[in-house]
Tab-separated table of C-alpha atoms and ligand atoms in Angstrom:
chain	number	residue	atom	x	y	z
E	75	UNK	CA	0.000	0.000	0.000
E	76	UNK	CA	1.327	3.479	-1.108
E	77	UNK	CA	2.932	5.111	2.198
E	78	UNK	CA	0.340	8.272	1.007
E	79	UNK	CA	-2.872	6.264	1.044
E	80	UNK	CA	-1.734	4.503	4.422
E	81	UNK	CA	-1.410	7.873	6.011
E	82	UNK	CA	-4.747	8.966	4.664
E	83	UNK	CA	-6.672	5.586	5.863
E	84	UNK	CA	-4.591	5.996	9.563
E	85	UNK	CA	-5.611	9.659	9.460
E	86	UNK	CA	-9.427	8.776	9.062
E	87	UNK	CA	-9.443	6.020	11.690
E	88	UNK	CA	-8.042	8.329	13.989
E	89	UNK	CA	-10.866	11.016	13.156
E	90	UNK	CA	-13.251	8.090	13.233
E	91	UNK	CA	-12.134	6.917	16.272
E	92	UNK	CA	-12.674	10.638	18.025
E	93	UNK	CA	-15.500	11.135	17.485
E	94	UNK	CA	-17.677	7.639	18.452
E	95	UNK	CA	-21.316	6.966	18.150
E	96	UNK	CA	-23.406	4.453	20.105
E	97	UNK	CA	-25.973	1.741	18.368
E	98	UNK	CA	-28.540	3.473	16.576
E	99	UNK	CA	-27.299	7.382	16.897
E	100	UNK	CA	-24.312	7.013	14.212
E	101	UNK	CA	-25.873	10.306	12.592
E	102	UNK	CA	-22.335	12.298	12.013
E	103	UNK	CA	-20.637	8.906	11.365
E	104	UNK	CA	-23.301	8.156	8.633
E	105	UNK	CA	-23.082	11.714	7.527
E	106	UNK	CA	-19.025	11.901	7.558
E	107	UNK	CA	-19.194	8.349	5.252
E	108	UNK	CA	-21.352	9.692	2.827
E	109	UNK	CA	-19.258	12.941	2.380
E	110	UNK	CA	-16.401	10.412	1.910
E	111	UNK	CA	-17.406	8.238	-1.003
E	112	UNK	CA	-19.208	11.062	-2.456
E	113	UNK	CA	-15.913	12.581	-2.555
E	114	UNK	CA	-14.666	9.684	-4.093
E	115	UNK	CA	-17.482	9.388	-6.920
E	116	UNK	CA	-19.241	6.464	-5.471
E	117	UNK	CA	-22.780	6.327	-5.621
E	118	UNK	CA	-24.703	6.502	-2.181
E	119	UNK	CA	-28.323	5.111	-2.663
E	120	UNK	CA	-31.251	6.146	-0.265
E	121	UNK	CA	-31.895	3.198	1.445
E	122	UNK	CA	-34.871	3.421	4.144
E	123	UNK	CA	-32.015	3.427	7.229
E	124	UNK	CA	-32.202	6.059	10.231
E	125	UNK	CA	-28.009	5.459	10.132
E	126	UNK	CA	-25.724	3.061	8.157
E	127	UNK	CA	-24.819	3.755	4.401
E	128	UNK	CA	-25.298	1.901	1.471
E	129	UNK	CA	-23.647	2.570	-2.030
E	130	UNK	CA	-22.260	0.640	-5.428
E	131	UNK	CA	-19.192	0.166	-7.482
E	132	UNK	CA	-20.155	-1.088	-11.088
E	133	UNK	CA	-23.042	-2.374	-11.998
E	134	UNK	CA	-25.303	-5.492	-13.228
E	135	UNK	CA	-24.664	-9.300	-11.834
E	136	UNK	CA	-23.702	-11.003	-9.674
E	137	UNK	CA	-23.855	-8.873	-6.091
E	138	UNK	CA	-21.197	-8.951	-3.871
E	139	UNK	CA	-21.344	-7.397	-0.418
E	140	UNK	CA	-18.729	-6.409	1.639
E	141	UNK	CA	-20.061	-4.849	5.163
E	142	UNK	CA	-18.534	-3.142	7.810
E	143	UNK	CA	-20.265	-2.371	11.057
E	144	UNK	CA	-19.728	1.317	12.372
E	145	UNK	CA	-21.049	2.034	15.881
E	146	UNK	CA	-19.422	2.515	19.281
E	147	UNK	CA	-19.888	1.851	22.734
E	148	UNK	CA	-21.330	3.648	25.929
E	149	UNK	CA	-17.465	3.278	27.351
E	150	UNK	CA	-15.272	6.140	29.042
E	151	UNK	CA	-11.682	5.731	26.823
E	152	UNK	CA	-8.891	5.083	29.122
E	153	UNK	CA	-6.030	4.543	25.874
E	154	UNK	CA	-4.193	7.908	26.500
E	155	UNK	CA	-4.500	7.764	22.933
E	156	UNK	CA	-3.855	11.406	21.451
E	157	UNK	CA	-6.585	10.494	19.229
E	158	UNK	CA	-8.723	9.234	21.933
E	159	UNK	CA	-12.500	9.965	22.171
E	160	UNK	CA	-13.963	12.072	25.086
E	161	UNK	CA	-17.464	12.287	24.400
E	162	UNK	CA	-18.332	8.959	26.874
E	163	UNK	CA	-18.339	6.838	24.131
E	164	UNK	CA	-15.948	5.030	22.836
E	165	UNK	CA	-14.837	2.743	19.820
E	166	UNK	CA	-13.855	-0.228	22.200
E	167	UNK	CA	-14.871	-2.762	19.507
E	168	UNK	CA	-12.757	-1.716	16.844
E	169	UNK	CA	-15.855	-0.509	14.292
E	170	UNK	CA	-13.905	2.809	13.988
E	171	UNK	CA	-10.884	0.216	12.100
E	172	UNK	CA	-13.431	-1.511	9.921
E	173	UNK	CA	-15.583	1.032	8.693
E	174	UNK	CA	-11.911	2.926	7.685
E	175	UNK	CA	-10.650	-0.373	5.938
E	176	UNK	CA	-14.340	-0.140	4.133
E	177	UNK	CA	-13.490	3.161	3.126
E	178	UNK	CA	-9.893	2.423	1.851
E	179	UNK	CA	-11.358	-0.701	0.323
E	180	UNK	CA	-13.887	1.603	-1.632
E	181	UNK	CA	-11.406	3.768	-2.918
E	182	UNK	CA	-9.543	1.090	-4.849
E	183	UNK	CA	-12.158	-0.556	-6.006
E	184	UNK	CA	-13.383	2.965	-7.452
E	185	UNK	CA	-10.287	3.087	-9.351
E	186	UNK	CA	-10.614	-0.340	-10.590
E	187	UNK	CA	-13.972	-0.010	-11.280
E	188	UNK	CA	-13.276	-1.086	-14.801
E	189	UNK	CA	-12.461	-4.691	-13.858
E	190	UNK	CA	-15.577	-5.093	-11.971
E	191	UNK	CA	-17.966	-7.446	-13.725
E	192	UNK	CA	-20.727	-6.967	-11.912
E	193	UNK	CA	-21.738	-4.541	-8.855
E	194	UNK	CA	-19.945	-4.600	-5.020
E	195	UNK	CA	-22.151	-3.075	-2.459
E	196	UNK	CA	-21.135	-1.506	0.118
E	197	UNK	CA	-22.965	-1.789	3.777
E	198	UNK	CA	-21.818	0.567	6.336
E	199	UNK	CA	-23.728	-1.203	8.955
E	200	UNK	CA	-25.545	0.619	12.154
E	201	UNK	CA	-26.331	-0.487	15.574
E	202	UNK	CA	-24.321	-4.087	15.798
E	203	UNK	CA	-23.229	-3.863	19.400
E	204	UNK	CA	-27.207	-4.070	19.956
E	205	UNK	CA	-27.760	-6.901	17.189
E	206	UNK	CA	-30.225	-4.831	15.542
E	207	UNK	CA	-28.237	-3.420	12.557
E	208	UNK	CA	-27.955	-6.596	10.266
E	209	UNK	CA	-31.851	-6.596	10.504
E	210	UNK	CA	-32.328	-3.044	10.011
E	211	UNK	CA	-29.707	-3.338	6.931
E	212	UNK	CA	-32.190	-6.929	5.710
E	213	UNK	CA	-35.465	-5.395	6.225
E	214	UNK	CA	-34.534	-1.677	3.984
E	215	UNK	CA	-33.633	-4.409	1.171
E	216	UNK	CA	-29.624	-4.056	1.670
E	217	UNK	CA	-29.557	-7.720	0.867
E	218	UNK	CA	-32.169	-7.730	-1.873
E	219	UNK	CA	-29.574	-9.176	-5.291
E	220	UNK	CA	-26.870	-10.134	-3.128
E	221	UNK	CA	-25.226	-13.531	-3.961
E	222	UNK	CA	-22.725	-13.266	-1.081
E	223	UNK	CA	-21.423	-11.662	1.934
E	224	UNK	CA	-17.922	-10.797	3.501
E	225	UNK	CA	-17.534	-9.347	6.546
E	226	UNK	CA	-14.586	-9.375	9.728
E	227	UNK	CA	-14.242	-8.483	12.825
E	228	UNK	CA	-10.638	-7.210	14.388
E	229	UNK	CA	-9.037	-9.466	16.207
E	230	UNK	CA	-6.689	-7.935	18.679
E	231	UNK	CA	-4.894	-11.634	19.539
E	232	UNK	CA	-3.623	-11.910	16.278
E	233	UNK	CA	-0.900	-9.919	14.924
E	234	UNK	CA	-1.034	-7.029	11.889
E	235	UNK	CA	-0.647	-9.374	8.605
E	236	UNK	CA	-2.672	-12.139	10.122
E	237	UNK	CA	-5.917	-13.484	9.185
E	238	UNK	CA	-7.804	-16.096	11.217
E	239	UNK	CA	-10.528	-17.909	9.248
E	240	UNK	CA	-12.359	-21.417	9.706
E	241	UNK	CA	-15.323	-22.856	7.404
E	242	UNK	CA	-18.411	-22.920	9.531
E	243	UNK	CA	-18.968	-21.931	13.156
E	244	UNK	CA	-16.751	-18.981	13.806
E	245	UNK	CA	-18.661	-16.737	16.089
E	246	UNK	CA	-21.201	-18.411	18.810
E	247	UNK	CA	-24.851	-18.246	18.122
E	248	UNK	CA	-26.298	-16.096	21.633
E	249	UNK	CA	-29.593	-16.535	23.490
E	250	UNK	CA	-30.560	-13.988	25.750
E	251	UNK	CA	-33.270	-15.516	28.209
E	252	UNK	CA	-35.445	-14.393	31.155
E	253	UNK	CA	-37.404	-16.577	33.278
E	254	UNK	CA	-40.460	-15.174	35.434
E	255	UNK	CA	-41.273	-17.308	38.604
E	256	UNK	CA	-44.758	-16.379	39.739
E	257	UNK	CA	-45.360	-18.686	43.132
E	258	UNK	CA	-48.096	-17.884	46.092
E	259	UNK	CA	-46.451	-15.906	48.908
E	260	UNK	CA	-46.880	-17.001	52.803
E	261	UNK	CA	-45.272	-16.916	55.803
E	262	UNK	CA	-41.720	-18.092	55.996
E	263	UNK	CA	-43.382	-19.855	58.910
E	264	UNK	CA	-45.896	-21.780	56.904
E	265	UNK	CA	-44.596	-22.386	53.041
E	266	UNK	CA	-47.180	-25.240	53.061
E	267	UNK	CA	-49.443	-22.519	52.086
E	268	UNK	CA	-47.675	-20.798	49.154
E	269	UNK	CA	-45.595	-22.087	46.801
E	270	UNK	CA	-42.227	-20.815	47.542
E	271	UNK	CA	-40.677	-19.294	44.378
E	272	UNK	CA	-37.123	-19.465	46.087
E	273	UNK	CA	-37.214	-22.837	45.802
E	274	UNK	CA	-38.914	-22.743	42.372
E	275	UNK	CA	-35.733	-20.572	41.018
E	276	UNK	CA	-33.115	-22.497	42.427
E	277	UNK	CA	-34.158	-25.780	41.488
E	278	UNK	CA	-34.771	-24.394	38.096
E	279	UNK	CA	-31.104	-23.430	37.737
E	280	UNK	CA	-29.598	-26.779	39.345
E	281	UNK	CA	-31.760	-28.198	36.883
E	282	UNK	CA	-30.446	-26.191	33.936
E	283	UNK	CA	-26.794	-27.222	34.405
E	284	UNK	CA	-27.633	-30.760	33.195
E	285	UNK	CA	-28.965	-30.040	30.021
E	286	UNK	CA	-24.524	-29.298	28.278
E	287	UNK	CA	-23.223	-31.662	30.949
E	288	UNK	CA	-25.743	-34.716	30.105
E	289	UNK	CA	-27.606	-33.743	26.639
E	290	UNK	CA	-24.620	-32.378	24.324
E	291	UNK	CA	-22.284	-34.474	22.756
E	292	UNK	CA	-18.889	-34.575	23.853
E	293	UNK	CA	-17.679	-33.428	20.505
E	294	UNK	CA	-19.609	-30.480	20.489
E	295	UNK	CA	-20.224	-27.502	22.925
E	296	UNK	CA	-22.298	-25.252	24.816
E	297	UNK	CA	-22.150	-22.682	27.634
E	298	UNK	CA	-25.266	-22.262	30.093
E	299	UNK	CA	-25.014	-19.184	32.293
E	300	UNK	CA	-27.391	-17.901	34.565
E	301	UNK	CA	-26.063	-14.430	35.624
E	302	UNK	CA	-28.341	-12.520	37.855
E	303	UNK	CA	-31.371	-13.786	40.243
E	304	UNK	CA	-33.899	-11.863	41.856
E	305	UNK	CA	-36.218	-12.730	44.390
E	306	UNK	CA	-37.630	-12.204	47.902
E	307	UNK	CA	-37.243	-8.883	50.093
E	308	UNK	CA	-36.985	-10.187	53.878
E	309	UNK	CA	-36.046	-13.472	56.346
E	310	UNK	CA	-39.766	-14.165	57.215
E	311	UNK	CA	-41.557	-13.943	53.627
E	312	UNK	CA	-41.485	-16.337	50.990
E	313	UNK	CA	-42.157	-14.496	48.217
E	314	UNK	CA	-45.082	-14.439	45.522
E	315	UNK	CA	-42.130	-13.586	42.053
E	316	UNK	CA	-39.299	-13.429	41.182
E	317	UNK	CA	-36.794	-13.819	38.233
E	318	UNK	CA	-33.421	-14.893	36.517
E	319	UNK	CA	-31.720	-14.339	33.246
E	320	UNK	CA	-28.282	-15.290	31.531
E	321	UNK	CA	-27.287	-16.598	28.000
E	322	UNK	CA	-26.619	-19.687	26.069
E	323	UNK	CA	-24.085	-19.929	23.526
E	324	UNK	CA	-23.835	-22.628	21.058
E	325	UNK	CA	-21.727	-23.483	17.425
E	326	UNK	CA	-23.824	-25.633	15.485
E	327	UNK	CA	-27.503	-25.186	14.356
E	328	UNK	CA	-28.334	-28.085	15.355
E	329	UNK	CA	-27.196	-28.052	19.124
E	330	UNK	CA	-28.720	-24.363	19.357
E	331	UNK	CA	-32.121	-25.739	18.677
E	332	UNK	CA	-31.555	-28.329	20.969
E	333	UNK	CA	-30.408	-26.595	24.148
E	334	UNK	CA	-33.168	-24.128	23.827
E	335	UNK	CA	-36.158	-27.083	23.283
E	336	UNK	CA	-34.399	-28.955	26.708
E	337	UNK	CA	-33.974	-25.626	28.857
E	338	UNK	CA	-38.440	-24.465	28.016
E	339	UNK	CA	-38.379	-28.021	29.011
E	340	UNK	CA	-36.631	-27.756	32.296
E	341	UNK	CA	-37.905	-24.466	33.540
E	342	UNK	CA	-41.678	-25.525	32.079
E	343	UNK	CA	-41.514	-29.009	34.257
E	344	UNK	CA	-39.752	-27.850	37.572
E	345	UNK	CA	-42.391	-25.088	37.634
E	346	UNK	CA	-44.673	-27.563	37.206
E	347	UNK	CA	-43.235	-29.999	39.961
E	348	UNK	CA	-43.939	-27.052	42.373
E	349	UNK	CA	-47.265	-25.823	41.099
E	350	UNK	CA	-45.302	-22.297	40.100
E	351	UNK	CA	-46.226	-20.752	36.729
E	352	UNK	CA	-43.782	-19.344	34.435
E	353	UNK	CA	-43.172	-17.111	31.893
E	354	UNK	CA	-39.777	-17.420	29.497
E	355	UNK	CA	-38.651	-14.215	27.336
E	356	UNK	CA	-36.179	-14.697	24.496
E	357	UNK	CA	-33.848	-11.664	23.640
E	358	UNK	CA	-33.288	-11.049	20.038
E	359	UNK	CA	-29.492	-11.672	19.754
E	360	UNK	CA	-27.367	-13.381	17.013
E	361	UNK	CA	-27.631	-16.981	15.579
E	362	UNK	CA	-24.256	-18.866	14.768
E	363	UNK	CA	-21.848	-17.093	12.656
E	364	UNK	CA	-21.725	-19.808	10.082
E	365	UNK	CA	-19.026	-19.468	7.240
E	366	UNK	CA	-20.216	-21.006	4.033
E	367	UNK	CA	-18.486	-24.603	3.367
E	368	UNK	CA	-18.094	-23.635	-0.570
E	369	UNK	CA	-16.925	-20.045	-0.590
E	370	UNK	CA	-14.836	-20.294	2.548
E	371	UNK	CA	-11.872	-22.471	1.243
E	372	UNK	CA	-11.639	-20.383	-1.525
E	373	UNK	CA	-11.243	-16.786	0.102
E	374	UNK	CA	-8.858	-18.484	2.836
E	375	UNK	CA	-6.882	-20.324	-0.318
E	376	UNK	CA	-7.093	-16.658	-1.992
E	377	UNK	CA	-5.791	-14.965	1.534
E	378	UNK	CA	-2.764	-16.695	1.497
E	379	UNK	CA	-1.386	-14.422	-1.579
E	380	UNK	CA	-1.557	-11.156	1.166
E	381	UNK	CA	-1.303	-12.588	4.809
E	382	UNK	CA	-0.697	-15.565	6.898
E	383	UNK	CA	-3.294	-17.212	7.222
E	384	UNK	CA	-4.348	-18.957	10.452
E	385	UNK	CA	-7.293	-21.530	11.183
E	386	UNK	CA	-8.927	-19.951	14.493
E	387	UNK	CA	-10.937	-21.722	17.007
E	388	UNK	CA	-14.452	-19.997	17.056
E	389	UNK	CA	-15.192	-17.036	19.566
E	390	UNK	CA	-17.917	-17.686	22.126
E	391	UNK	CA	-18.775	-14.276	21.428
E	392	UNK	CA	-21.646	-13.076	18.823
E	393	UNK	CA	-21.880	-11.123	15.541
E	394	UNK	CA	-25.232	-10.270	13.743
E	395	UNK	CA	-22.975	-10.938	10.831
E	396	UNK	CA	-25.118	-14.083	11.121
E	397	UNK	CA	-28.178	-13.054	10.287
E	398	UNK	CA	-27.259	-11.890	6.380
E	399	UNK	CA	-25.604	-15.496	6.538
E	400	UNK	CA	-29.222	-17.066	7.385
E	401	UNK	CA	-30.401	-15.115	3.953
E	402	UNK	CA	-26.863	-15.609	1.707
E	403	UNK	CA	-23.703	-17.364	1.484
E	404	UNK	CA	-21.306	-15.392	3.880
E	405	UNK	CA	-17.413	-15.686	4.967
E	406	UNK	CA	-16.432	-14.187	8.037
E	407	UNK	CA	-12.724	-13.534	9.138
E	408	UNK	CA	-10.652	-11.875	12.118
E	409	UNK	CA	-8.280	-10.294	10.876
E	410	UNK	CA	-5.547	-9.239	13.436
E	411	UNK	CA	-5.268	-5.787	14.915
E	412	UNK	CA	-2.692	-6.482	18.058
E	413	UNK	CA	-0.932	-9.555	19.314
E	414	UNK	CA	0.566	-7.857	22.172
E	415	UNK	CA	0.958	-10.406	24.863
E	416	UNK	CA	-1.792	-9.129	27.022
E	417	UNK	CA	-3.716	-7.277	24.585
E	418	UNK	CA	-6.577	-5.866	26.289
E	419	UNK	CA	-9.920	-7.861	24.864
E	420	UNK	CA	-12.911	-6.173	22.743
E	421	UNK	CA	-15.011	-3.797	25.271
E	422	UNK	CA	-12.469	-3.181	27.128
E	423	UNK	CA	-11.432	0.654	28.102
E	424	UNK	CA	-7.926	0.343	26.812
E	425	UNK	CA	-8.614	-1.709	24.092
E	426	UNK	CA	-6.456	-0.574	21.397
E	427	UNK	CA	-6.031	-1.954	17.531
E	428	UNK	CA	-3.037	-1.217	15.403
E	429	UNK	CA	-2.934	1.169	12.444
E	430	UNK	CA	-0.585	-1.531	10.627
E	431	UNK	CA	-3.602	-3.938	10.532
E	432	UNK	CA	-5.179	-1.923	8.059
E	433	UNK	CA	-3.602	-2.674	4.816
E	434	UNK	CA	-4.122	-6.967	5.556
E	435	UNK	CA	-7.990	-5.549	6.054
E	436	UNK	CA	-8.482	-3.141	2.744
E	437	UNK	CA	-7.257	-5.895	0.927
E	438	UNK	CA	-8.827	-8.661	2.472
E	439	UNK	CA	-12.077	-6.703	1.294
E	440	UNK	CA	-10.968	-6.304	-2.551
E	441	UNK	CA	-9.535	-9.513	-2.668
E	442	UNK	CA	-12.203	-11.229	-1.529
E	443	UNK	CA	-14.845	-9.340	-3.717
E	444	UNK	CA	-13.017	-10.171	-6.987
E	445	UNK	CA	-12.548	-13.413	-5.926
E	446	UNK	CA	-16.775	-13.950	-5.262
E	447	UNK	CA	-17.422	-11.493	-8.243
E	448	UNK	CA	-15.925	-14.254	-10.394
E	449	UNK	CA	-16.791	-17.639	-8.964
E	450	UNK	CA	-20.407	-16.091	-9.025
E	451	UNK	CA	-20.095	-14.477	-12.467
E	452	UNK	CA	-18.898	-18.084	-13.698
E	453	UNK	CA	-15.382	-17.434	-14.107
E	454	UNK	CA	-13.083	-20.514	-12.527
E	455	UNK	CA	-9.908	-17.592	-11.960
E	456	UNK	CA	-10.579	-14.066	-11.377
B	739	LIG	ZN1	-18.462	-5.306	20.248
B	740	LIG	ZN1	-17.460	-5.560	17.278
């Protein structure tokens, strides 16, 4: 990469990066994007978004997307950074990185807009740290044409140069749950006259940790947490309600659907046992980030030409990245941003990712586009 463009691309993360949004209020990001690739001729079409931008390079079939998400977090930057944000937000996750390598990616693509043969969309994606964005970005029609998706998150445990990649599960699919105990409150004295939701919630939960320890297969996995309980107010009431919540995360479809029938099960039969009645609320979080078996290989053969090339074990995190990958083919990479030994972790205050990353990521983007543009347009080497 020319040592000019570099500067420019570190230049705009840094702006980027000082001046974070949270999920859904990206207004001066979307705004500062737009002025961007206007400036750079691309075309910015009106999608129906509140923030997020969409725009085109070339034209006709196939559709390649490449998306980058670009919101922040509610997080006070502790860096030291002389770039760092003070506005009480802060890009922790790394979004200001990849919506920059978007923008980089863009520009070359502009200029070699002549050897596209077909169109590559462009999806500045809102609001992921809330998992709303991918849906917002589906249901304006973002998708609508698309033959296939790339996408990558920063990883700040590999080094600049290095791209981690695996077909199928790379990012955990996430359940958000909350389970309402309604019992009958009495006297601590006499529970033989209520039904004592104390006992309801705890046997619930003692319950719950047999469903990965005794229903998943030892060759797969699954995490069961229950993080927070409420219930009762004093020593000598049992109490009428109360409630717990916590997440499941899973790596294969199958094993998702699975753990989610068993644990309605669990909670449904316990409250049962006790006479207790129930009530079980399912957040709307991300499915398993599932890299497409065909395209995969091919993008992580093609990778090898411009980085080293690492097969990762999947994050127990979760990406909406998933939910374009439940409508389209999709590959999803890290792509490192770090590798310090102790490199502080994403949502972390110091978190910090590494303007050298940024050329492995720009191309990663154009690389990969060709690449799809012609195993979808029908050519075997593009
Ligand atoms: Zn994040
Ligand atoms: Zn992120």
């Amino acid at each position: 990469m020319p040592e000019e463009f570099y500067e420019k691309l570190a230049e705009t993360r840094h702006y980027i990066h000082a001046h974070p949004e949270i999920s859904e209020s990206e207004f001066k990001t979307t705004a500062f994007i737009k002025d961007y690739l206007n400036e750079l001729g691309i075309e910015v079409f009106s999608y129906p978004l509140t923030t997020g931008v969409i725009a085109e390079i070339g034209h006709g079939n196939p559709i390649i997307a490449l998306r980058a998400d670009i919101d922040a977090l509610p997080i006070i930057e502790k860096t030291g950074l002389d770039y760092a944000s003070d506005n009480g937000a802060m890009h922790a996750c790394g979004h200001d990185f990849h919506q920059t390598s978007l923008l980089g990616a863009a520009e070359i693509l502009k200029m070699r807009e002549g050897e596209i043969k077909g169109t590559i969309r462009l999806i500045f994606q809102p609001a992921e740290e809330n998992f709303q964005g991918a849906y917002q970005v589906i249901e304006a029609g973002g998708l609508d044409g698309v033959s296939a998706i790339i996408g990558y998150h920063n990883n700040p445990h590999l080094k600049p140069g290095q791209i981690g990649l695996r077909s199928g599960a790379i990012m955990a699919g996430v359940e958000q749950f909350e389970v309402r105990v309604q019992g009958v409150s009495s006297h601590a004295a006499r529970p033989d006259l209520g039904v004592d939701t104390v006992l309801v919630i705890t046997s619930i939960i003692n319950n719950l940790q047999q469903i990965v320890a005794r229903t998943v297969s030892p060759f797969q996995s699954a995490v069961l947490s229950v993080t927070h309980i409420e219930v009762g107010t004093t020593w000598n009431v049992l109490p009428a309600a109360g409630f717990f919540e916590g997440t499941i995360r899973t790596f294969n479809p199958v094993v998702r659907l699975s753990v989610i029938d068993k644990f309605t099960k669990v909670v449904e039969s316990v409250a049962a046992q006790f006479g207790a009645e129930i009530a079980i609320k399912w957040g709307n979080s991300p499915k398993v980030t599932y890299n497409d078996e065909i395209i995969t290989p091919l993008i992580s053969e093609q990778a090898k030409s411009y980085s080293e090339v690492i097969e990762t074990l999947p994050s127990t995190g979760g990406e909406d990245f998933a939910a374009y990958q439940e409508q389209v083919p999709g590959v999803f990479a890290f792509v490192g941003s770090n590798g310090a030994d102790h490199a502080p972790d994403w949502h972390h205050d110091d978190f910090i990712v590494r303007d050298e990353a940024l050329p492995t990521a720009v191309t990663y983007y154009v690389e990969s586009a060709f690449k799809l543009l012609g195993y979808y347009g029908g050519e075997s080497d593009s």
